[in-house]
Amino acid sequence: MGVPTTPKTSTTPVRRPATATPQKESREAGDTVGSTGEAEGKQEAGSSGRPAALTRLRAARRPTIWFEILLIAVSYWTYSLIRNAVPEQRTQALDNADWVWKTEHVLGIAVENSVNHAANSVTWLILTMNYYYATLHFIVTIGLLVWLYRRHPGRYAATRLVLFATTGIALLGYYLFPLAPPRLMRGDGFIDTVNVHQTWGSMASGNLADMSNQYAAMPSMHIGWSVWCGITIAALAGPLWVRALGALYPVLTLVVIVCTANHFWLDAVGGVICLAFGFALSYGWYGRLSYRLPKRVAVPAVPAQSPARQ
């Protein structure tokens, strides 16, 4: 009878699958991704089956400075050309202004005339507003684009798309709904503050009036652009006082466009609606708000070359 043998117990340690260490999602300003967004692109492609080319287009990337300068210049030239080429339908624009004014009376917000006259009675105040209206609209917007490009390159393209889409959709408003500003209305006593005080300023007043479409008040891009600036500064700036100024900027702009009789309250509402379209388009393209994209786009490191064989 054979001697029973004890089965040998394997001494080889059982290897357990390594547990992946979750990466911390930093909300700090130093978040980076690869120049073509490889990690995010692979995840999106794997989960939603998007084509690789489309994923690369939607990924955060470092913009090229000369392309951006050319794009902004051509876009603004095209915008100005189209805006000013829209037929200046004076009769229709004045009729639309009467309709807007009556609508505001029904809504109980038709105070533009009183505000316009009150501001005009304080010379230093209205002069400041005239120059504010003429300059900051461009200075703040262009300055913010430069700041985004330098400090938030990963968010630049998506945030810029919001601004471009907002401006593009506004052109439809100028074409479909020509609107005279309050200062050009018939018999309502609004004061054209640039003409009265002979200040350099609005492209739609004084000696520069012939260079701009007089009946493109709806929607107000002074509001569309200023709200874009305010949201961007409030979302991305560091110091609290800078974020506060950013939030205050569109409020001041609203006061200025009404006091100078360049816009109705409802023109401002139109500008905000256009901005909402711009944010929706950017969100649909990039899959998230532009401010939640990585701040920086890292340049991929060049792989080290192996030493030559002897």
Short mmCIF file of C-alpha atoms in Angstrom, two decimals, residues 69-296:
data_model
loop_
_atom_site.label_atom_id
_atom_site.label_comp_id
_atom_site.label_asym_id
_atom_site.label_seq_id
_atom_site.Cartn_x
_atom_site.Cartn_y
_atom_site.Cartn_z
CA ILE A 69 -3.61 88.43 -35.10
CA LEU A 70 -4.63 87.75 -38.69
CA LEU A 71 -7.84 86.03 -37.61
CA ILE A 72 -8.90 88.90 -35.34
CA ALA A 73 -8.04 91.52 -37.97
CA VAL A 74 -9.88 89.74 -40.77
CA SER A 75 -12.85 88.95 -38.54
CA TYR A 76 -13.25 92.54 -37.39
CA TRP A 77 -12.85 93.84 -40.94
CA THR A 78 -15.50 91.39 -42.15
CA TYR A 79 -17.81 92.28 -39.28
CA SER A 80 -17.47 96.00 -39.97
CA LEU A 81 -17.94 95.49 -43.71
CA ILE A 82 -21.11 93.43 -43.30
CA ARG A 83 -22.49 95.63 -40.54
CA ASN A 84 -22.05 98.79 -42.55
CA ALA A 85 -23.22 97.19 -45.80
CA VAL A 86 -26.62 96.41 -44.33
CA PRO A 87 -29.09 98.75 -46.02
CA GLU A 88 -29.80 101.70 -43.75
CA GLN A 89 -33.57 101.41 -43.76
CA ARG A 90 -34.26 104.70 -42.06
CA THR A 91 -38.06 104.56 -42.04
CA GLN A 92 -38.14 100.97 -40.80
CA ALA A 93 -35.45 101.68 -38.20
CA LEU A 94 -37.38 104.66 -36.82
CA ASP A 95 -40.62 102.68 -36.77
CA ASN A 96 -38.86 99.89 -34.87
CA ALA A 97 -37.49 102.44 -32.40
CA ASP A 98 -41.02 103.71 -31.76
CA TRP A 99 -42.17 100.12 -31.20
CA VAL A 100 -39.32 99.41 -28.74
CA TRP A 101 -40.02 102.66 -26.89
CA LYS A 102 -43.73 101.83 -26.59
CA THR A 103 -42.88 98.30 -25.43
CA GLU A 104 -40.65 99.67 -22.70
CA HIS A 105 -43.45 101.96 -21.57
CA VAL A 106 -45.71 98.93 -21.27
CA LEU A 107 -42.99 97.13 -19.28
CA GLY A 108 -42.46 100.18 -17.08
CA ILE A 109 -38.75 100.53 -17.89
CA ALA A 110 -38.84 103.51 -20.28
CA VAL A 111 -36.60 105.82 -18.26
CA GLU A 112 -33.86 106.35 -20.86
CA ASN A 113 -34.98 109.91 -21.65
CA SER A 114 -34.80 111.04 -18.02
CA VAL A 115 -31.45 109.32 -17.48
CA ASN A 116 -30.05 110.85 -20.66
CA HIS A 117 -31.03 114.40 -19.64
CA ALA A 118 -29.82 113.96 -16.06
CA ALA A 119 -26.38 112.73 -17.13
CA ASN A 120 -26.08 115.46 -19.77
CA SER A 121 -26.60 118.14 -17.10
CA VAL A 122 -23.28 117.17 -15.44
CA THR A 123 -20.65 118.12 -17.99
CA TRP A 124 -17.65 116.24 -16.59
CA LEU A 125 -19.76 113.11 -16.16
CA ILE A 126 -21.18 113.04 -19.67
CA LEU A 127 -17.79 113.81 -21.21
CA THR A 128 -16.31 110.87 -19.33
CA MET A 129 -19.13 108.66 -20.55
CA ASN A 130 -18.62 109.78 -24.15
CA TYR A 131 -14.96 108.76 -24.06
CA TYR A 132 -15.79 105.58 -22.15
CA TYR A 133 -18.27 104.59 -24.88
CA ALA A 134 -15.79 105.37 -27.66
CA THR A 135 -12.69 103.65 -26.28
CA LEU A 136 -13.12 100.96 -23.63
CA HIS A 137 -15.33 98.83 -25.85
CA PHE A 138 -12.24 98.02 -27.92
CA ILE A 139 -9.42 98.53 -25.40
CA VAL A 140 -10.78 96.16 -22.75
CA THR A 141 -11.85 93.48 -25.23
CA ILE A 142 -8.56 93.41 -27.14
CA GLY A 143 -6.55 93.65 -23.93
CA LEU A 144 -8.42 90.69 -22.48
CA LEU A 145 -7.80 88.60 -25.62
CA VAL A 146 -4.07 89.31 -25.29
CA TRP A 147 -4.14 88.39 -21.60
CA LEU A 148 -5.97 85.15 -22.35
CA TYR A 149 -3.47 84.24 -25.04
CA ARG A 150 -0.50 84.81 -22.75
CA ARG A 151 -1.84 83.54 -19.43
CA HIS A 152 -4.53 81.00 -20.37
CA PRO A 153 -3.51 79.51 -23.73
CA GLY A 154 -5.43 76.30 -23.11
CA ARG A 155 -8.67 78.25 -22.66
CA TYR A 156 -8.01 80.92 -25.25
CA ALA A 157 -9.53 79.33 -28.37
CA ALA A 158 -12.75 78.26 -26.66
CA THR A 159 -13.23 81.62 -24.95
CA ARG A 160 -12.45 83.48 -28.16
CA LEU A 161 -15.06 81.35 -29.96
CA VAL A 162 -17.70 82.67 -27.55
CA LEU A 163 -16.85 86.25 -28.55
CA PHE A 164 -16.72 85.52 -32.28
CA ALA A 165 -20.01 83.61 -32.28
CA THR A 166 -21.67 86.39 -30.28
CA THR A 167 -20.54 88.99 -32.80
CA GLY A 168 -21.50 86.86 -35.77
CA ILE A 169 -25.07 86.26 -34.62
CA ALA A 170 -25.44 89.99 -33.92
CA LEU A 171 -25.11 90.64 -37.65
CA LEU A 172 -28.42 88.86 -38.16
CA GLY A 173 -30.03 91.27 -35.73
CA TYR A 174 -28.69 94.28 -37.61
CA TYR A 175 -30.06 92.91 -40.88
CA LEU A 176 -33.42 91.58 -39.71
CA PHE A 177 -34.27 94.32 -37.21
CA PRO A 178 -32.81 97.72 -38.16
CA LEU A 179 -33.19 99.97 -35.16
CA ALA A 180 -32.52 103.66 -34.65
CA PRO A 181 -30.82 104.53 -31.36
CA PRO A 182 -32.75 106.81 -28.98
CA ARG A 183 -30.67 109.86 -29.98
CA LEU A 184 -32.05 109.58 -33.55
CA MET A 185 -35.71 109.08 -32.63
CA ARG A 186 -38.40 111.42 -33.92
CA GLY A 187 -39.54 114.06 -31.47
CA ASP A 188 -38.74 112.38 -28.16
CA GLY A 189 -36.13 114.87 -27.04
CA PHE A 190 -33.14 112.57 -26.59
CA ILE A 191 -29.76 114.29 -26.57
CA ASP A 192 -26.91 113.14 -28.80
CA THR A 193 -24.23 113.85 -26.23
CA VAL A 194 -21.31 113.50 -28.65
CA ASN A 195 -22.75 116.14 -30.99
CA VAL A 196 -23.76 118.48 -28.20
CA HIS A 197 -20.39 118.44 -26.45
CA GLN A 198 -18.28 118.00 -29.61
CA THR A 199 -16.24 115.17 -28.12
CA TRP A 200 -14.27 112.72 -30.19
CA GLY A 201 -15.96 109.40 -29.95
CA SER A 202 -18.77 107.30 -31.24
CA MET A 203 -18.49 105.99 -34.77
CA ALA A 204 -22.21 106.65 -35.02
CA SER A 205 -22.11 110.33 -34.14
CA GLY A 206 -20.51 113.52 -35.35
CA ASN A 207 -17.97 113.51 -38.18
CA LEU A 208 -17.60 109.72 -38.10
CA ALA A 209 -21.28 109.05 -38.66
CA ASP A 210 -20.87 108.39 -42.38
CA MET A 211 -18.45 105.53 -41.64
CA SER A 212 -20.92 103.48 -39.63
CA ASN A 213 -24.41 102.12 -40.02
CA GLN A 214 -26.63 104.46 -38.01
CA TYR A 215 -29.38 101.88 -37.54
CA ALA A 216 -27.54 98.92 -36.02
CA ALA A 217 -28.54 99.36 -32.37
CA MET A 218 -30.13 95.93 -31.80
CA PRO A 219 -28.44 93.96 -30.34
CA SER A 220 -25.94 96.03 -28.36
CA MET A 221 -22.44 94.62 -28.80
CA HIS A 222 -21.22 97.08 -26.18
CA ILE A 223 -23.18 94.90 -23.79
CA GLY A 224 -22.41 91.59 -25.48
CA TRP A 225 -18.67 92.23 -25.39
CA SER A 226 -18.61 93.83 -21.94
CA VAL A 227 -20.53 90.95 -20.34
CA TRP A 228 -18.11 88.52 -22.03
CA CYS A 229 -15.23 90.52 -20.57
CA GLY A 230 -16.84 90.67 -17.14
CA ILE A 231 -17.54 86.94 -16.95
CA THR A 232 -14.07 86.05 -18.20
CA ILE A 233 -12.32 88.32 -15.70
CA ALA A 234 -14.52 87.18 -12.82
CA ALA A 235 -13.91 83.52 -13.70
CA LEU A 236 -10.17 83.58 -14.37
CA ALA A 237 -8.54 86.55 -12.66
CA GLY A 238 -6.67 85.98 -9.41
CA PRO A 239 -7.03 89.04 -7.15
CA LEU A 240 -10.48 89.61 -5.70
CA TRP A 241 -10.43 93.32 -6.59
CA VAL A 242 -9.75 92.49 -10.25
CA ARG A 243 -12.67 90.05 -10.32
CA ALA A 244 -14.85 92.73 -8.72
CA LEU A 245 -13.87 95.23 -11.43
CA GLY A 246 -14.65 92.62 -14.05
CA ALA A 247 -18.14 92.14 -12.65
CA LEU A 248 -18.63 95.91 -12.47
CA TYR A 249 -17.52 96.60 -16.03
CA PRO A 250 -20.72 95.48 -17.86
CA VAL A 251 -22.86 97.32 -15.30
CA LEU A 252 -21.01 100.58 -15.98
CA THR A 253 -21.26 99.94 -19.71
CA LEU A 254 -25.02 99.53 -19.45
CA VAL A 255 -25.30 102.87 -17.64
CA VAL A 256 -23.11 104.56 -20.25
CA ILE A 257 -24.97 103.32 -23.34
CA VAL A 258 -28.26 104.53 -21.87
CA CYS A 259 -26.98 107.88 -20.59
CA THR A 260 -25.44 108.69 -23.97
CA ALA A 261 -28.70 107.73 -25.76
CA ASN A 262 -26.97 105.13 -27.90
CA HIS A 263 -29.15 102.20 -26.83
CA PHE A 264 -32.40 101.17 -25.21
CA TRP A 265 -32.53 98.77 -22.27
CA LEU A 266 -33.90 96.11 -24.63
CA ASP A 267 -30.85 96.45 -26.89
CA ALA A 268 -28.83 95.25 -23.92
CA VAL A 269 -31.12 92.25 -23.54
CA GLY A 270 -30.47 91.43 -27.20
CA GLY A 271 -26.72 91.58 -26.56
CA VAL A 272 -26.99 89.13 -23.66
CA ILE A 273 -29.06 86.72 -25.80
CA CYS A 274 -26.36 86.78 -28.48
CA LEU A 275 -23.73 86.09 -25.82
CA ALA A 276 -25.74 83.11 -24.56
CA PHE A 277 -25.67 81.72 -28.10
CA GLY A 278 -21.89 82.16 -28.17
CA PHE A 279 -21.44 80.26 -24.90
CA ALA A 280 -23.78 77.50 -26.10
CA LEU A 281 -21.83 77.06 -29.34
CA SER A 282 -18.48 76.95 -27.55
CA TYR A 283 -19.84 74.46 -24.99
CA GLY A 284 -21.26 72.25 -27.75
CA TRP A 285 -17.95 72.20 -29.60
CA TYR A 286 -15.55 71.70 -26.68
CA GLY A 287 -17.87 69.70 -24.42
CA ARG A 288 -17.41 71.98 -21.41
CA LEU A 289 -17.29 75.62 -20.45
CA SER A 290 -14.18 77.35 -21.76
CA TYR A 291 -13.17 78.37 -18.24
CA ARG A 292 -13.03 74.71 -17.15
CA LEU A 293 -10.54 73.72 -19.81
CA PRO A 294 -6.89 73.31 -18.73
CA LYS A 295 -5.14 76.62 -18.26
CA ARG A 296 -1.95 75.77 -20.09
#
